């Protein structure tokens, strides 16, 4: 099994402590058309200024490429194309803004002993390289750096290591030659309970030491809760409920225990995620109706032979060919 990407080292702990603790209002709808186009519409409300945002995303397999197109409410559009069949275990990706403001080309190669990722940004004249190497069975070590060929400068490398135990994960990372150090530990207590703790220090100053402790509990197959507290006195909580098989509600809250009576010191966020079944196009619905012997009436379908008059039956026979 290939090692994880550099950014995924210590992911179990960082995901428990950070994922879904968001306080913007959000509504996300996913659906898929019969022609293979996957559509995702996301609407957000910024918790700071109340501004409304929207993103439309379309995905489709085009020949050997996986193509994704995105457009936000400001009209900014991006196009992403991925190809992963040219060479086994190699994934090529190109993405760019349609107005030409950004372009990025990347390649990821995975092997049982190594995961290597490289990217080129011709607009910023930057080449970035990061790799994650499995040193021994349960240990992965990764390093990342970048080279700005327009300026002829290398960035200081960052190093991460992860040890995967039977039911726990320990990860550590060092940035900027030790100026920033972080350690994350994740423990699976049982099928329902997980705990995680992170400790970080920046600038070599004990005053810049930060800690966070979190836990998650799976109530049942449709609901779960998470909680977190950090060294700044911030209490965070999350409740996730699957309302229906294709609808999930997430409610998050944050309390600043050092400013209990202050205005705008506390936060709450609500996200509604919906996925619909495949939606057929009008032409496809017409073909399906004729195949079943249905008649098209307005925006709905009425079954032929269901007690209609002679005109309705004649119309159905006409549609059926």
XYZ file of C-alpha atoms in Angstrom:
321
model
C 0.000 0.000 0.000
C 1.355 3.420 -0.985
C 2.204 5.940 1.755
C -0.114 8.928 2.156
C 0.558 12.312 0.600
C 2.617 14.782 2.600
C -0.466 16.798 3.530
C -2.214 13.675 4.811
C 0.398 12.772 7.425
C -1.373 12.935 10.789
C -4.697 13.313 9.017
C -6.694 11.257 11.526
C -5.946 13.658 14.359
C -6.128 16.875 12.355
C -9.464 15.848 10.822
C -11.014 15.169 14.214
C -9.781 18.498 15.591
C -10.532 20.681 12.570
C -12.983 19.211 10.062
C -16.562 20.545 10.079
C -15.933 23.145 12.801
C -17.160 25.816 10.410
C -19.522 28.659 11.210
C -20.715 29.843 7.834
C -24.247 28.988 6.768
C -24.078 26.378 4.017
C -26.411 24.493 1.702
C -24.971 21.915 -0.685
C -26.925 19.974 -3.295
C -25.506 17.124 -5.379
C -27.101 15.317 -8.292
C -26.074 13.319 -11.341
C -27.583 13.345 -14.816
C -28.085 10.261 -16.926
C -25.386 11.444 -19.332
C -22.796 11.130 -16.521
C -22.529 14.794 -15.535
C -22.261 15.201 -11.753
C -23.544 18.569 -10.497
C -22.782 20.158 -7.134
C -24.282 23.489 -6.112
C -23.009 25.143 -2.942
C -24.516 28.235 -1.309
C -22.826 29.898 1.671
C -23.405 32.798 4.037
C -20.278 34.317 5.547
C -20.469 34.367 9.336
C -18.430 37.585 9.569
C -20.193 39.946 7.185
C -23.279 37.975 6.109
C -22.296 38.016 2.435
C -23.821 35.354 0.203
C -21.669 33.152 -2.029
C -22.356 30.350 -4.492
C -20.303 27.836 -6.448
C -21.498 25.610 -9.284
C -19.385 22.548 -10.056
C -19.774 20.140 -12.983
C -17.856 16.863 -13.379
C -17.806 14.495 -16.323
C -15.632 11.778 -17.815
C -14.516 12.894 -21.287
C -12.595 10.160 -23.104
C -9.590 9.455 -20.841
C -9.941 12.699 -18.885
C -11.862 13.516 -15.719
C -12.994 17.090 -16.311
C -14.262 19.464 -13.622
C -15.601 22.961 -14.258
C -16.363 25.460 -11.470
C -17.909 28.907 -11.447
C -18.647 31.129 -8.465
C -21.201 33.883 -7.988
C -18.659 36.494 -9.108
C -18.230 34.802 -12.469
C -14.749 33.420 -11.773
C -14.461 30.121 -13.671
C -11.834 27.382 -13.449
C -11.304 24.202 -15.420
C -9.559 21.063 -14.128
C -8.565 18.008 -16.179
C -7.076 14.804 -14.736
C -5.568 11.782 -16.485
C -4.555 8.649 -14.561
C -4.254 5.922 -17.206
C -1.148 7.026 -19.115
C 1.232 5.222 -16.732
C 0.160 2.939 -13.853
C 0.033 4.784 -10.516
C 0.668 8.163 -12.179
C -1.955 10.913 -11.970
C -1.565 14.016 -14.142
C -3.586 17.134 -13.441
C -3.929 20.501 -15.079
C -6.025 23.369 -13.766
C -6.427 27.008 -14.630
C -8.683 30.018 -14.487
C -10.479 30.793 -17.724
C -9.335 34.413 -17.487
C -5.702 33.267 -17.468
C -4.943 34.559 -13.970
C -3.755 31.178 -12.680
C -2.394 27.955 -14.155
C -1.096 24.875 -12.348
C 0.190 21.537 -13.616
C 0.827 18.674 -11.204
C 1.856 15.030 -11.221
C 1.406 12.467 -8.440
C 3.129 9.097 -8.475
C 2.470 6.422 -5.883
C 4.328 3.203 -5.201
C 4.390 0.719 -2.344
C 7.435 2.520 -0.929
C 6.948 6.141 -1.988
C 4.400 8.831 -2.810
C 5.823 11.726 -4.794
C 3.954 14.880 -5.813
C 5.276 17.707 -7.961
C 3.596 20.833 -9.317
C 4.456 23.702 -11.632
C 2.931 27.168 -11.450
C 4.106 29.055 -14.568
C 2.297 32.238 -13.526
C 4.160 32.496 -10.213
C 7.289 30.777 -11.624
C 7.284 28.206 -8.809
C 8.064 24.487 -8.824
C 6.895 22.614 -5.716
C 7.988 19.109 -4.779
C 6.902 16.984 -1.854
C 7.273 13.280 -1.219
C 6.292 10.832 1.461
C 8.485 7.764 1.874
C 7.642 4.647 3.878
C 10.850 4.045 5.845
C 9.674 0.925 7.677
C 6.392 -0.931 7.878
C 4.471 1.503 10.076
C 6.508 4.723 9.717
C 6.182 7.325 6.972
C 8.486 10.306 6.583
C 7.771 13.203 4.252
C 9.464 16.380 3.074
C 8.216 19.321 1.020
C 9.880 22.321 -0.552
C 9.523 24.638 -3.539
C 11.793 26.500 -5.923
C 10.920 29.934 -7.315
C 12.863 29.747 -10.555
C 11.909 33.331 -11.392
C 13.872 34.493 -8.332
C 16.277 31.573 -8.026
C 15.281 30.843 -4.419
C 14.416 27.662 -2.526
C 11.963 27.686 0.374
C 13.013 26.128 3.661
C 11.906 22.472 3.640
C 9.232 21.196 5.995
C 9.506 17.668 7.396
C 6.757 15.399 8.790
C 6.740 11.883 10.179
C 3.891 9.554 11.077
C 3.753 6.289 13.018
C 0.685 4.116 12.574
C -0.056 1.766 15.463
C -2.824 -0.845 15.714
C -5.407 1.666 16.975
C -3.516 4.949 17.235
C -1.588 7.384 15.059
C 1.256 9.670 16.097
C 2.545 12.419 13.807
C 5.060 15.254 14.121
C 6.074 18.068 11.808
C 8.860 20.658 11.741
C 8.795 23.845 9.653
C 11.337 26.580 8.980
C 14.252 24.761 10.650
C 12.444 24.232 13.921
C 10.764 27.611 14.310
C 7.407 25.835 14.148
C 6.904 22.378 15.643
C 3.717 20.376 15.962
C 2.711 16.962 17.322
C -0.656 15.238 16.813
C -1.913 12.057 18.462
C -5.093 10.170 17.536
C -6.532 7.204 19.436
C -9.422 4.948 18.460
C -10.895 3.922 21.801
C -13.641 1.748 20.329
C -16.058 1.720 17.372
C -17.907 4.750 18.735
C -15.248 6.870 20.448
C -12.130 8.586 19.102
C -9.874 11.114 20.830
C -7.128 13.400 19.534
C -4.690 15.916 20.951
C -2.371 18.364 19.230
C 0.498 20.426 20.631
C 2.275 23.137 18.667
C 4.896 25.782 19.286
C 6.009 28.657 17.079
C 9.070 30.880 17.280
C 10.718 28.827 20.007
C 8.778 30.809 22.624
C 6.768 28.974 25.287
C 4.221 31.802 25.143
C 3.377 30.670 21.624
C 2.520 27.145 22.790
C -0.933 26.012 21.734
C -2.869 22.862 22.540
C -6.171 21.319 21.484
C -8.040 18.291 22.794
C -10.994 16.771 20.996
C -13.213 13.726 20.940
C -15.897 12.258 18.714
C -18.747 9.916 19.600
C -20.922 7.990 17.175
C -24.408 7.940 18.690
C -25.873 5.599 16.093
C -25.567 4.919 12.365
C -27.245 8.247 11.525
C -25.870 10.691 14.096
C -22.634 11.693 15.794
C -21.156 14.472 17.941
C -17.713 16.062 18.259
C -16.248 18.387 20.832
C -13.007 20.332 21.145
C -11.309 22.673 23.589
C -8.061 24.566 22.996
C -5.533 26.489 25.041
C -7.108 29.812 24.001
C -10.258 28.902 25.930
C -12.366 28.191 22.847
C -15.000 25.464 23.230
C -16.322 23.968 19.972
C -19.053 21.420 19.364
C -20.534 19.707 16.319
C -23.669 17.628 15.829
C -24.228 15.624 12.627
C -27.601 14.044 11.828
C -28.594 12.122 8.719
C -32.190 13.275 8.308
C -32.872 11.109 5.285
C -30.691 8.683 3.290
C -29.640 11.538 1.005
C -29.838 14.480 3.399
C -27.428 15.372 6.210
C -27.615 18.251 8.697
C -24.544 19.641 10.482
C -24.820 22.130 13.348
C -21.664 23.605 14.883
C -21.129 26.049 17.717
C -18.237 27.869 19.328
C -18.009 29.552 22.735
C -15.158 31.818 23.789
C -14.906 31.134 27.532
C -12.608 34.138 28.035
C -15.233 36.568 26.672
C -18.556 35.132 27.743
C -20.331 38.503 27.787
C -18.607 40.068 24.774
C -20.512 40.805 21.575
C -19.839 38.573 18.569
C -17.514 36.360 20.607
C -19.524 33.200 19.988
C -20.429 31.490 16.751
C -22.928 29.051 15.314
C -23.045 27.431 11.893
C -25.559 25.287 10.028
C -24.887 23.181 6.935
C -27.418 21.156 4.957
C -26.014 18.610 2.494
C -28.354 16.991 -0.027
C -27.824 14.454 -2.788
C -30.484 13.514 -5.322
C -30.827 10.478 -7.515
C -29.886 10.563 -11.183
C -31.964 13.076 -13.097
C -32.954 12.267 -16.676
C -33.194 14.860 -19.399
C -36.596 15.671 -20.973
C -35.671 13.741 -24.135
C -34.639 10.744 -22.061
C -37.896 10.954 -20.100
C -39.820 10.956 -23.361
C -37.970 7.884 -24.610
C -38.523 6.101 -21.322
C -42.197 7.031 -21.377
C -42.646 5.621 -24.876
C -40.825 2.446 -23.873
C -43.234 2.003 -20.961
C -46.292 3.073 -22.896
C -46.709 6.299 -20.911
C -48.013 9.585 -22.233
C -46.448 12.965 -21.582
C -48.894 15.403 -20.041
C -47.657 18.826 -18.997
C -44.751 18.399 -16.619
C -45.704 14.898 -15.463
C -46.357 11.419 -16.869
C -49.739 9.659 -16.939
C -49.869 5.893 -17.543
C -51.535 4.797 -20.762
C -54.272 2.275 -20.338
C -55.064 3.662 -16.913
C -58.726 4.384 -17.638
C -58.183 7.206 -20.178
C -60.601 7.917 -23.027
C -60.265 6.924 -26.661
C -58.349 10.088 -27.542
C -55.832 9.457 -24.768
C -55.405 5.831 -25.861
C -54.925 6.854 -29.499
C -52.326 9.437 -28.423
C -50.479 6.768 -26.435
C -50.443 4.401 -29.390
C -49.047 7.231 -31.520
C -46.231 7.880 -28.993
C -45.450 4.175 -28.786
C -44.913 4.170 -32.563
